[in-house]
Short mmCIF file of C-alpha atoms in Angstrom, two decimals:
data_model
loop_
_atom_site.label_atom_id
_atom_site.label_comp_id
_atom_site.label_asym_id
_atom_site.label_seq_id
_atom_site.Cartn_x
_atom_site.Cartn_y
_atom_site.Cartn_z
CA GLN A 1 -206.81 26.54 -51.75
CA MET A 2 -205.99 23.26 -53.49
CA PRO A 3 -204.18 24.03 -56.79
CA PHE A 4 -205.70 21.07 -58.60
CA PHE A 5 -208.34 18.70 -57.25
CA ASN A 6 -211.37 16.66 -58.28
CA VAL A 7 -214.22 16.95 -55.73
CA ILE A 8 -217.00 14.39 -55.34
CA TYR A 9 -219.96 15.07 -53.04
CA ALA A 10 -223.07 13.12 -51.95
CA ASP A 11 -225.58 13.62 -49.14
CA ARG A 12 -228.48 11.89 -47.39
CA ASP A 13 -231.05 13.79 -49.52
CA GLY A 14 -229.79 12.11 -52.69
CA HIS A 15 -227.91 15.06 -54.18
CA ILE A 16 -224.58 14.46 -55.93
CA LEU A 17 -221.97 16.79 -57.29
CA TYR A 18 -218.69 16.74 -59.20
CA LEU A 19 -216.45 19.80 -59.32
CA PHE A 20 -213.15 20.29 -61.29
CA GLY A 21 -211.83 22.16 -58.28
CA GLY A 22 -208.67 24.06 -57.62
CA GLN A 23 -207.03 27.29 -58.66
CA GLN A 24 -207.57 27.25 -62.45
CA PRO A 25 -205.74 30.23 -64.11
CA VAL A 26 -207.60 32.49 -66.48
CA ARG A 27 -205.44 32.59 -69.59
CA PRO A 28 -205.62 34.63 -72.78
CA GLY A 29 -206.11 31.64 -75.10
CA GLY A 30 -204.44 28.49 -76.42
CA ASP A 31 -205.08 24.85 -75.61
CA TRP A 32 -203.87 22.35 -73.03
CA GLY A 33 -200.65 21.72 -74.89
CA THR A 34 -199.79 25.43 -74.86
CA TYR A 35 -199.30 25.36 -71.12
CA SER A 36 -198.48 21.67 -70.29
CA GLY A 37 -194.70 22.02 -70.30
CA ILE A 38 -192.19 24.35 -68.67
CA LEU A 39 -193.21 27.96 -69.38
CA ASP A 40 -191.12 31.08 -69.87
CA GLY A 41 -192.11 33.34 -67.05
CA SER A 42 -190.58 36.35 -68.75
CA LYS A 43 -193.36 36.43 -71.37
CA PRO A 44 -196.32 38.58 -70.26
CA SER A 45 -198.76 36.44 -72.27
CA LEU A 46 -197.92 33.39 -70.14
CA ARG A 47 -198.37 35.06 -66.80
CA TRP A 48 -201.80 34.94 -65.18
CA THR A 49 -203.33 37.08 -62.45
CA ARG A 50 -206.81 35.70 -61.97
CA THR A 51 -208.39 32.27 -61.36
CA PHE A 52 -211.78 30.85 -62.23
CA GLY A 53 -214.62 31.34 -59.80
CA TRP A 54 -216.62 28.43 -58.50
CA TRP A 55 -219.46 28.82 -61.10
CA ASP A 56 -216.90 29.14 -63.95
CA LEU A 57 -215.35 25.70 -63.34
CA PRO A 58 -216.56 22.42 -64.94
CA ARG A 59 -219.09 20.70 -62.70
CA ALA A 60 -222.08 18.43 -62.62
CA ILE A 61 -224.93 18.67 -60.08
CA ASP A 62 -227.57 15.90 -59.99
CA PRO A 63 -226.81 14.95 -63.61
CA PRO A 64 -229.22 12.91 -65.71
CA GLY A 65 -226.86 9.94 -65.80
CA GLY A 66 -227.42 9.50 -62.06
CA PHE A 67 -223.79 9.34 -61.03
CA VAL A 68 -220.59 11.34 -60.71
CA ALA A 69 -217.21 9.66 -60.70
CA ASN A 70 -213.58 10.37 -61.42
CA SER A 71 -210.52 8.19 -61.77
CA ASN A 72 -207.99 10.88 -62.61
CA ASN A 73 -209.72 11.54 -65.92
CA PRO A 74 -210.44 15.04 -67.29
CA PRO A 75 -213.75 16.60 -66.10
CA TRP A 76 -215.61 16.11 -69.40
CA THR A 77 -216.36 12.43 -68.65
CA SER A 78 -217.06 12.66 -64.94
CA THR A 79 -220.64 11.95 -65.70
CA ILE A 80 -222.30 10.24 -68.72
CA PRO A 81 -224.07 11.70 -70.64
CA VAL A 82 -222.07 14.99 -70.65
CA THR A 83 -224.01 18.02 -69.38
CA ASP A 84 -223.81 21.67 -70.39
CA THR A 85 -221.89 22.43 -67.17
CA ASN A 86 -219.11 19.94 -67.89
CA SER A 87 -219.09 19.93 -71.71
CA PRO A 88 -215.67 20.87 -73.15
CA GLY A 89 -217.31 23.01 -75.78
CA ASN A 90 -218.49 25.44 -73.11
CA PHE A 91 -215.08 25.96 -71.57
CA PRO A 92 -211.68 27.30 -72.79
CA ALA A 93 -209.54 24.62 -74.50
CA TYR A 94 -206.66 25.17 -72.10
CA ILE A 95 -208.52 23.94 -69.01
CA SER A 96 -208.01 20.20 -69.69
CA PRO A 97 -207.27 17.76 -72.55
CA GLN A 98 -209.94 15.42 -73.85
CA PHE A 99 -209.56 11.64 -73.20
CA MET A 100 -210.99 8.93 -71.02
CA ASP A 101 -208.59 6.19 -69.98
CA LEU A 102 -209.71 2.61 -69.55
CA ARG A 103 -210.12 2.58 -65.77
CA PRO A 104 -212.66 5.48 -65.76
CA GLN A 105 -214.38 3.86 -68.71
CA ASN A 106 -214.64 0.62 -66.82
CA GLY A 107 -216.04 2.46 -63.80
CA ALA A 108 -218.62 4.41 -65.80
CA ARG A 109 -219.78 1.23 -67.57
CA PHE A 110 -220.29 -0.39 -64.21
CA LEU A 111 -222.20 2.58 -62.75
CA LEU A 112 -224.53 2.61 -65.80
CA SER A 113 -225.05 -1.14 -65.80
CA SER A 114 -228.13 -0.86 -63.53
CA GLN A 115 -230.66 1.72 -62.42
CA SER A 116 -229.82 0.96 -58.81
CA LEU A 117 -226.94 -0.88 -57.15
CA THR A 118 -226.80 -2.51 -53.72
CA LEU A 119 -223.81 -2.03 -51.41
CA THR A 120 -222.73 -5.57 -52.21
CA GLN A 121 -222.82 -4.82 -55.93
CA ILE A 122 -220.92 -1.61 -55.55
CA LEU A 123 -218.20 -3.28 -53.51
CA SER A 124 -217.98 -6.10 -56.09
CA GLY A 125 -217.64 -3.58 -58.89
CA LYS A 126 -214.99 -1.60 -57.06
CA GLU A 127 -212.94 -4.72 -56.40
CA SER A 128 -213.10 -5.88 -60.02
CA THR A 129 -209.74 -6.81 -61.47
CA HIS A 130 -211.13 -7.16 -65.05
CA MET A 131 -208.66 -5.75 -67.60
CA LEU A 132 -210.71 -3.71 -70.05
CA LEU A 133 -207.65 -3.40 -72.25
CA ALA A 134 -207.85 -7.14 -72.86
CA ASP A 135 -211.41 -6.79 -74.17
CA ARG A 136 -210.27 -4.15 -76.61
CA VAL A 137 -207.13 -5.72 -78.10
CA LEU A 138 -207.15 -9.50 -77.43
CA PRO A 139 -209.44 -10.47 -80.38
CA ASP A 140 -207.09 -8.82 -82.88
CA LEU A 141 -203.96 -10.13 -81.16
CA ILE A 142 -205.24 -13.75 -80.95
CA ASN A 143 -206.36 -13.78 -84.63
CA ALA A 144 -203.02 -12.37 -85.73
CA ALA A 145 -201.10 -14.96 -83.65
CA LEU A 146 -203.10 -17.85 -85.10
CA ALA A 147 -202.32 -16.67 -88.64
CA TYR A 148 -198.66 -15.96 -87.95
CA PRO A 149 -196.01 -18.12 -89.74
CA ASP A 150 -194.35 -19.58 -86.67
CA LEU A 151 -192.30 -22.80 -86.90
CA THR A 152 -191.98 -23.14 -83.08
CA ARG A 153 -195.74 -22.76 -82.69
CA THR A 154 -195.00 -20.44 -79.78
CA ALA A 155 -197.44 -17.83 -81.04
CA LYS A 156 -200.25 -20.39 -81.30
CA ALA A 157 -199.56 -21.66 -77.79
CA ALA A 158 -199.59 -18.12 -76.47
CA ALA A 159 -202.86 -17.42 -78.37
CA ALA A 160 -204.44 -20.51 -76.73
CA THR A 161 -203.37 -19.33 -73.29
CA LEU A 162 -204.81 -15.90 -73.88
CA ALA A 163 -208.03 -17.31 -75.34
CA ALA A 164 -208.58 -19.43 -72.21
CA TRP A 165 -207.79 -16.52 -69.80
CA ASP A 166 -210.74 -14.95 -67.87
CA ARG A 167 -209.28 -11.45 -68.59
CA ASN A 168 -209.03 -10.75 -64.90
CA ALA A 169 -205.98 -10.08 -62.68
CA ASP A 170 -207.20 -12.22 -59.82
CA ALA A 171 -204.62 -14.22 -57.83
CA LYS A 172 -205.52 -17.41 -59.67
CA SER A 173 -206.07 -15.92 -63.12
CA GLN A 174 -203.97 -17.75 -65.73
CA GLY A 175 -202.92 -15.77 -68.81
CA ALA A 176 -202.73 -12.27 -67.23
CA VAL A 177 -198.97 -12.60 -66.68
CA LEU A 178 -198.44 -13.35 -70.40
CA PHE A 179 -200.64 -10.45 -71.42
CA GLU A 180 -198.80 -8.14 -69.08
CA ALA A 181 -195.43 -9.29 -70.44
CA TRP A 182 -196.56 -8.64 -74.03
CA TRP A 183 -197.80 -5.14 -73.17
CA SER A 184 -194.59 -4.38 -71.26
CA LEU A 185 -192.48 -5.29 -74.32
CA ILE A 186 -194.69 -3.36 -76.72
CA THR A 187 -194.58 -0.24 -74.61
CA SER A 188 -190.80 -0.55 -73.95
CA GLN A 189 -191.13 -1.05 -70.27
CA THR A 190 -189.14 -4.29 -70.27
CA PRO A 191 -185.40 -3.65 -69.62
CA ALA A 192 -183.40 -4.33 -72.77
CA SER A 193 -181.09 -6.57 -70.65
CA SER A 194 -184.10 -8.86 -69.92
CA ILE A 195 -184.97 -9.50 -73.58
CA PRO A 196 -183.62 -12.88 -74.75
CA PRO A 197 -181.20 -12.64 -77.76
CA GLN A 198 -183.37 -15.07 -79.77
CA CYS A 199 -186.20 -12.43 -79.67
CA LEU A 200 -184.11 -9.84 -81.39
CA PRO A 201 -184.48 -7.90 -83.54
CA LEU A 202 -188.14 -7.05 -82.76
CA PRO A 203 -189.95 -5.33 -85.61
CA ALA A 204 -190.94 -1.77 -85.19
CA VAL A 205 -194.49 -1.17 -83.98
CA ALA A 206 -196.26 2.06 -84.76
CA LEU A 207 -196.75 3.84 -81.37
CA ASP A 208 -199.15 6.56 -80.38
CA ASN A 209 -197.53 9.25 -78.18
CA THR A 210 -200.71 11.16 -77.27
CA ILE A 211 -201.21 12.01 -73.63
CA ASN A 212 -203.93 9.46 -72.99
CA PHE A 213 -203.72 5.72 -72.26
CA TYR A 214 -200.33 5.95 -70.62
CA SER A 215 -198.35 6.82 -73.78
CA PRO A 216 -196.62 5.54 -75.66
CA HIS A 217 -198.89 2.64 -76.64
CA PRO A 218 -199.54 0.73 -79.90
CA GLN A 219 -201.79 2.56 -82.35
CA PHE A 220 -205.37 1.30 -81.96
CA ARG A 221 -207.44 0.27 -84.99
CA VAL A 222 -210.05 2.77 -83.80
CA GLY A 223 -208.75 5.56 -81.63
CA TRP A 224 -210.56 7.15 -78.67
CA ASN A 225 -213.50 9.27 -79.80
CA ALA A 226 -215.31 11.83 -77.59
CA SER A 227 -218.64 10.89 -79.29
CA ASP A 228 -218.20 7.30 -78.10
CA PRO A 229 -216.05 7.72 -74.94
CA MET A 230 -216.79 4.34 -73.25
CA ASN A 231 -216.30 2.00 -76.28
CA THR A 232 -213.15 3.37 -77.74
CA PRO A 233 -210.24 2.86 -78.37
CA VAL A 234 -210.56 -0.69 -79.78
CA GLY A 235 -208.39 -3.09 -81.78
CA LEU A 236 -204.79 -2.99 -83.00
CA ALA A 237 -203.92 -0.98 -86.06
CA ASN A 238 -201.29 -3.50 -87.14
CA ALA A 239 -201.81 -6.61 -85.02
CA ALA A 240 -199.36 -8.78 -87.05
CA SER A 241 -196.49 -6.48 -86.11
CA THR A 242 -197.21 -7.17 -82.43
CA VAL A 243 -197.05 -10.97 -82.69
CA PRO A 244 -193.20 -11.17 -82.42
CA TYR A 245 -193.59 -9.37 -79.11
CA LEU A 246 -196.10 -12.00 -78.02
CA ILE A 247 -193.60 -14.73 -79.02
CA CYS A 248 -190.90 -12.96 -77.01
CA ALA A 249 -193.27 -12.50 -74.05
CA ALA A 250 -194.03 -16.23 -74.13
CA THR A 251 -190.32 -16.98 -74.17
CA LEU A 252 -189.76 -14.76 -71.16
CA VAL A 253 -192.72 -16.15 -69.20
CA LYS A 254 -191.83 -19.74 -69.88
CA ALA A 255 -188.14 -19.24 -68.88
CA ALA A 256 -189.06 -17.29 -65.71
CA TYR A 257 -192.02 -19.27 -64.42
CA GLY A 258 -192.02 -22.60 -66.21
CA ALA A 259 -195.44 -22.22 -67.91
CA LEU A 260 -197.35 -19.72 -70.05
CA ASP A 261 -200.44 -19.99 -67.82
CA VAL A 262 -198.70 -19.19 -64.52
CA PRO A 263 -201.16 -17.71 -62.02
CA TRP A 264 -201.13 -13.97 -61.54
CA GLY A 265 -200.43 -14.11 -57.80
CA ALA A 266 -201.26 -17.53 -56.45
CA ALA A 267 -199.03 -18.55 -53.55
CA PRO A 268 -196.41 -19.77 -53.00
CA ASN A 269 -194.13 -17.41 -54.82
CA GLY A 270 -196.73 -16.02 -57.19
CA VAL A 271 -195.61 -13.52 -59.85
CA HIS A 272 -197.42 -10.71 -58.12
CA ASN A 273 -197.41 -10.71 -54.31
CA ILE A 274 -198.27 -8.25 -51.61
CA VAL A 275 -195.23 -7.61 -49.39
CA LEU A 276 -195.83 -5.71 -46.14
CA ALA A 277 -192.80 -4.89 -44.01
CA THR A 278 -191.83 -3.63 -40.56
CA HIS A 279 -188.56 -2.10 -39.31
CA ASP A 280 -186.25 -2.62 -36.46
CA PRO A 281 -186.49 -0.02 -33.62
CA THR A 282 -183.81 2.16 -35.32
CA PHE A 283 -185.72 2.16 -38.64
CA GLN A 284 -182.50 1.06 -40.37
CA THR A 285 -183.43 -2.56 -41.26
CA VAL A 286 -186.50 -3.57 -43.23
CA THR A 287 -188.13 -6.93 -42.31
CA PRO A 288 -190.73 -8.37 -44.69
CA LEU A 289 -193.82 -9.68 -42.87
CA THR A 290 -196.04 -11.04 -45.65
CA ASP A 291 -195.81 -12.53 -49.13
CA ALA A 292 -199.51 -12.80 -49.95
CA PRO A 293 -200.99 -13.50 -53.41
CA GLN A 294 -202.04 -10.29 -55.12
CA SER A 295 -205.22 -9.51 -57.06
CA GLY A 296 -205.19 -6.29 -59.08
CA ALA A 297 -203.17 -4.78 -61.88
CA ASP A 298 -201.66 -1.53 -63.15
CA ASP A 299 -203.92 1.37 -64.16
CA PRO A 300 -203.24 1.17 -67.93
CA PHE A 301 -204.92 -2.24 -68.04
CA GLY A 302 -208.18 -0.71 -66.93
CA PRO A 303 -209.09 -2.62 -63.68
CA LEU A 304 -211.09 -0.92 -60.99
CA ARG A 305 -208.89 -2.51 -58.28
CA VAL A 306 -205.59 -0.97 -59.28
CA LEU A 307 -202.17 -1.82 -57.94
CA PHE A 308 -198.95 -0.46 -59.45
CA ARG A 309 -196.15 -2.99 -59.62
CA PHE A 310 -192.47 -2.72 -58.75
CA PRO A 311 -189.91 -5.44 -59.42
CA GLU A 312 -188.49 -7.48 -56.63
CA PRO A 313 -184.73 -7.93 -56.47
CA ASP A 314 -184.88 -11.09 -58.60
CA GLY A 315 -186.35 -9.10 -61.49
CA ILE A 316 -189.13 -11.65 -62.24
CA HIS A 317 -191.53 -11.18 -59.32
CA PHE A 318 -193.40 -7.98 -58.44
CA PHE A 319 -194.98 -6.30 -55.44
CA PRO A 320 -197.32 -3.29 -55.37
CA VAL A 321 -196.13 0.10 -54.34
CA SER A 322 -199.25 2.19 -54.81
CA GLY A 323 -202.89 2.03 -55.93
CA ASP A 324 -205.84 0.99 -53.79
CA GLY A 325 -204.31 1.88 -50.45
CA TYR A 326 -207.51 3.30 -48.90
CA VAL A 327 -211.07 2.32 -49.87
CA GLN A 328 -214.21 3.59 -48.26
CA LEU A 329 -217.87 2.77 -48.91
CA VAL A 330 -220.50 4.91 -47.23
CA GLU A 331 -224.28 4.47 -47.18
CA PHE A 332 -226.39 7.50 -46.20
CA THR A 333 -229.59 6.64 -44.25
CA LYS A 334 -232.11 8.58 -42.25
CA GLU A 335 -230.56 7.18 -39.13
CA GLY A 336 -227.07 8.32 -40.08
CA ALA A 337 -224.12 7.12 -42.17
CA ASN A 338 -223.01 3.48 -42.35
CA ALA A 339 -219.46 3.14 -43.47
CA HIS A 340 -216.96 0.39 -44.28
CA ALA A 341 -213.36 1.06 -45.16
CA LEU A 342 -209.92 -0.53 -45.53
CA LEU A 343 -206.32 0.61 -45.25
CA GLY A 344 -204.65 -2.26 -47.06
CA TYR A 345 -201.14 -1.56 -45.90
CA GLY A 346 -202.10 -1.33 -42.29
CA ASN A 347 -202.64 1.47 -39.81
CA ALA A 348 -199.25 1.58 -38.05
CA SER A 349 -195.61 2.06 -38.67
CA ARG A 350 -194.29 1.34 -35.16
CA PRO A 351 -191.81 -1.62 -35.41
CA GLY A 352 -193.49 -4.85 -34.35
CA SER A 353 -197.06 -3.47 -34.37
CA PRO A 354 -199.71 -6.05 -35.25
CA HIS A 355 -201.66 -3.33 -37.13
CA ILE A 356 -199.34 -3.41 -40.15
CA THR A 357 -200.86 -6.64 -41.42
CA ASP A 358 -204.22 -7.02 -39.65
CA GLN A 359 -206.21 -5.58 -42.60
CA LEU A 360 -204.53 -7.63 -45.29
CA SER A 361 -206.92 -10.55 -44.94
CA PHE A 362 -209.81 -8.20 -45.74
CA PHE A 363 -207.89 -6.93 -48.79
CA GLU A 364 -207.23 -10.46 -50.06
CA ALA A 365 -210.88 -11.38 -49.64
CA LYS A 366 -212.04 -8.16 -51.42
CA THR A 367 -214.00 -7.09 -48.35
CA LEU A 368 -213.99 -3.99 -46.06
CA ARG A 369 -213.91 -3.67 -42.32
CA PRO A 370 -216.73 -1.79 -40.47
CA VAL A 371 -216.05 1.77 -39.43
CA PHE A 372 -217.14 2.43 -35.82
CA ARG A 373 -218.18 6.11 -35.79
CA THR A 374 -220.00 6.67 -32.47
CA PRO A 375 -218.58 6.37 -28.95
CA ASP A 376 -220.99 3.51 -28.20
CA ASP A 377 -219.88 1.57 -31.27
CA VAL A 378 -216.21 2.10 -30.39
CA LYS A 379 -216.76 0.88 -26.81
CA LYS A 380 -218.31 -2.33 -28.05
CA GLN A 381 -215.19 -3.12 -30.09
CA PRO A 382 -212.21 -2.58 -27.82
CA PHE A 383 -208.74 -3.68 -28.83
CA SER A 384 -207.34 -2.59 -25.47
CA ARG A 385 -208.58 -0.37 -22.67
CA GLU A 386 -206.55 2.02 -20.60
CA VAL A 387 -207.96 3.73 -17.50
CA VAL A 388 -206.26 6.92 -16.31
CA TYR A 389 -206.96 7.99 -12.70
#
């Protein structure tokens, strides 16, 4: 009865399945854009009375690519290569748009990187903070910055910082903050009040307002192509026009943090930190408990370990508000399932509970805690014991 839901399935016999689940209306025609906004319910052509049956929905069962995966992308790229049962050409155009954002691209590339993957490799891949966006646009940006006529040499200093960056959003990564600031300016996410007057006016940059890649974004040199879904988009259509934004980003970063290569989240007072909080018994007062260095970045940058940022009151530091809250890794064996999991923000809301922060150390270390599934396993790991007579 879920109206809209991606379903992933696996079992001990090695079978896997992806289903574009939910109550998909049967419509008379049109494409995704026809029905993506607010619709006029008085028009008979816009009212639907039937939904797709199970076998009519996009799906993939034991596909030749050997995996099924979804990171909020449309069903057409939930396995690579595409199969007949999830090919957009075999379904009405109104079911879903066509695109594959950078995070699902990153995940599919990882899953196809080897014929088999160990649990350790899978966890390492899942916890990767690598920004695939940087791979796609940094070469053009750096070359344009080095060629830019800049008397202050700010562009060249910024280019040097980005060239030395490991393209990750790990706590100690140096250069990611600058890249994020540049992207935030380009995509108009930086408040106008925060832009230094010396940066203005910033030249117009051609933007792409299509649904994919968290629009609007700068026009890419090569746009996304369904025939090459995991290697596009790439490059900047007009890299030179984005260099003034890089200069402005460098000005902002230097003023706020004192250096262009400030670490992403290294303590103390890193740019990105994980803040967990408790409340007083009346739930009226919030009390921060942690200020731990963060690893992970927003979804548009394409990391597999994704954390969405929110500005702290000072306007220059950030803490995550959503993303990888719950992670679970399960191995199916003949003896049963072995599972590891993590609830990064803790397993309690009671004021003063130690279980608000007791999983954070696992999160920082990019590891998971064991899941005790059987009564015997639970009894061997008691936190406390209560006997009722």
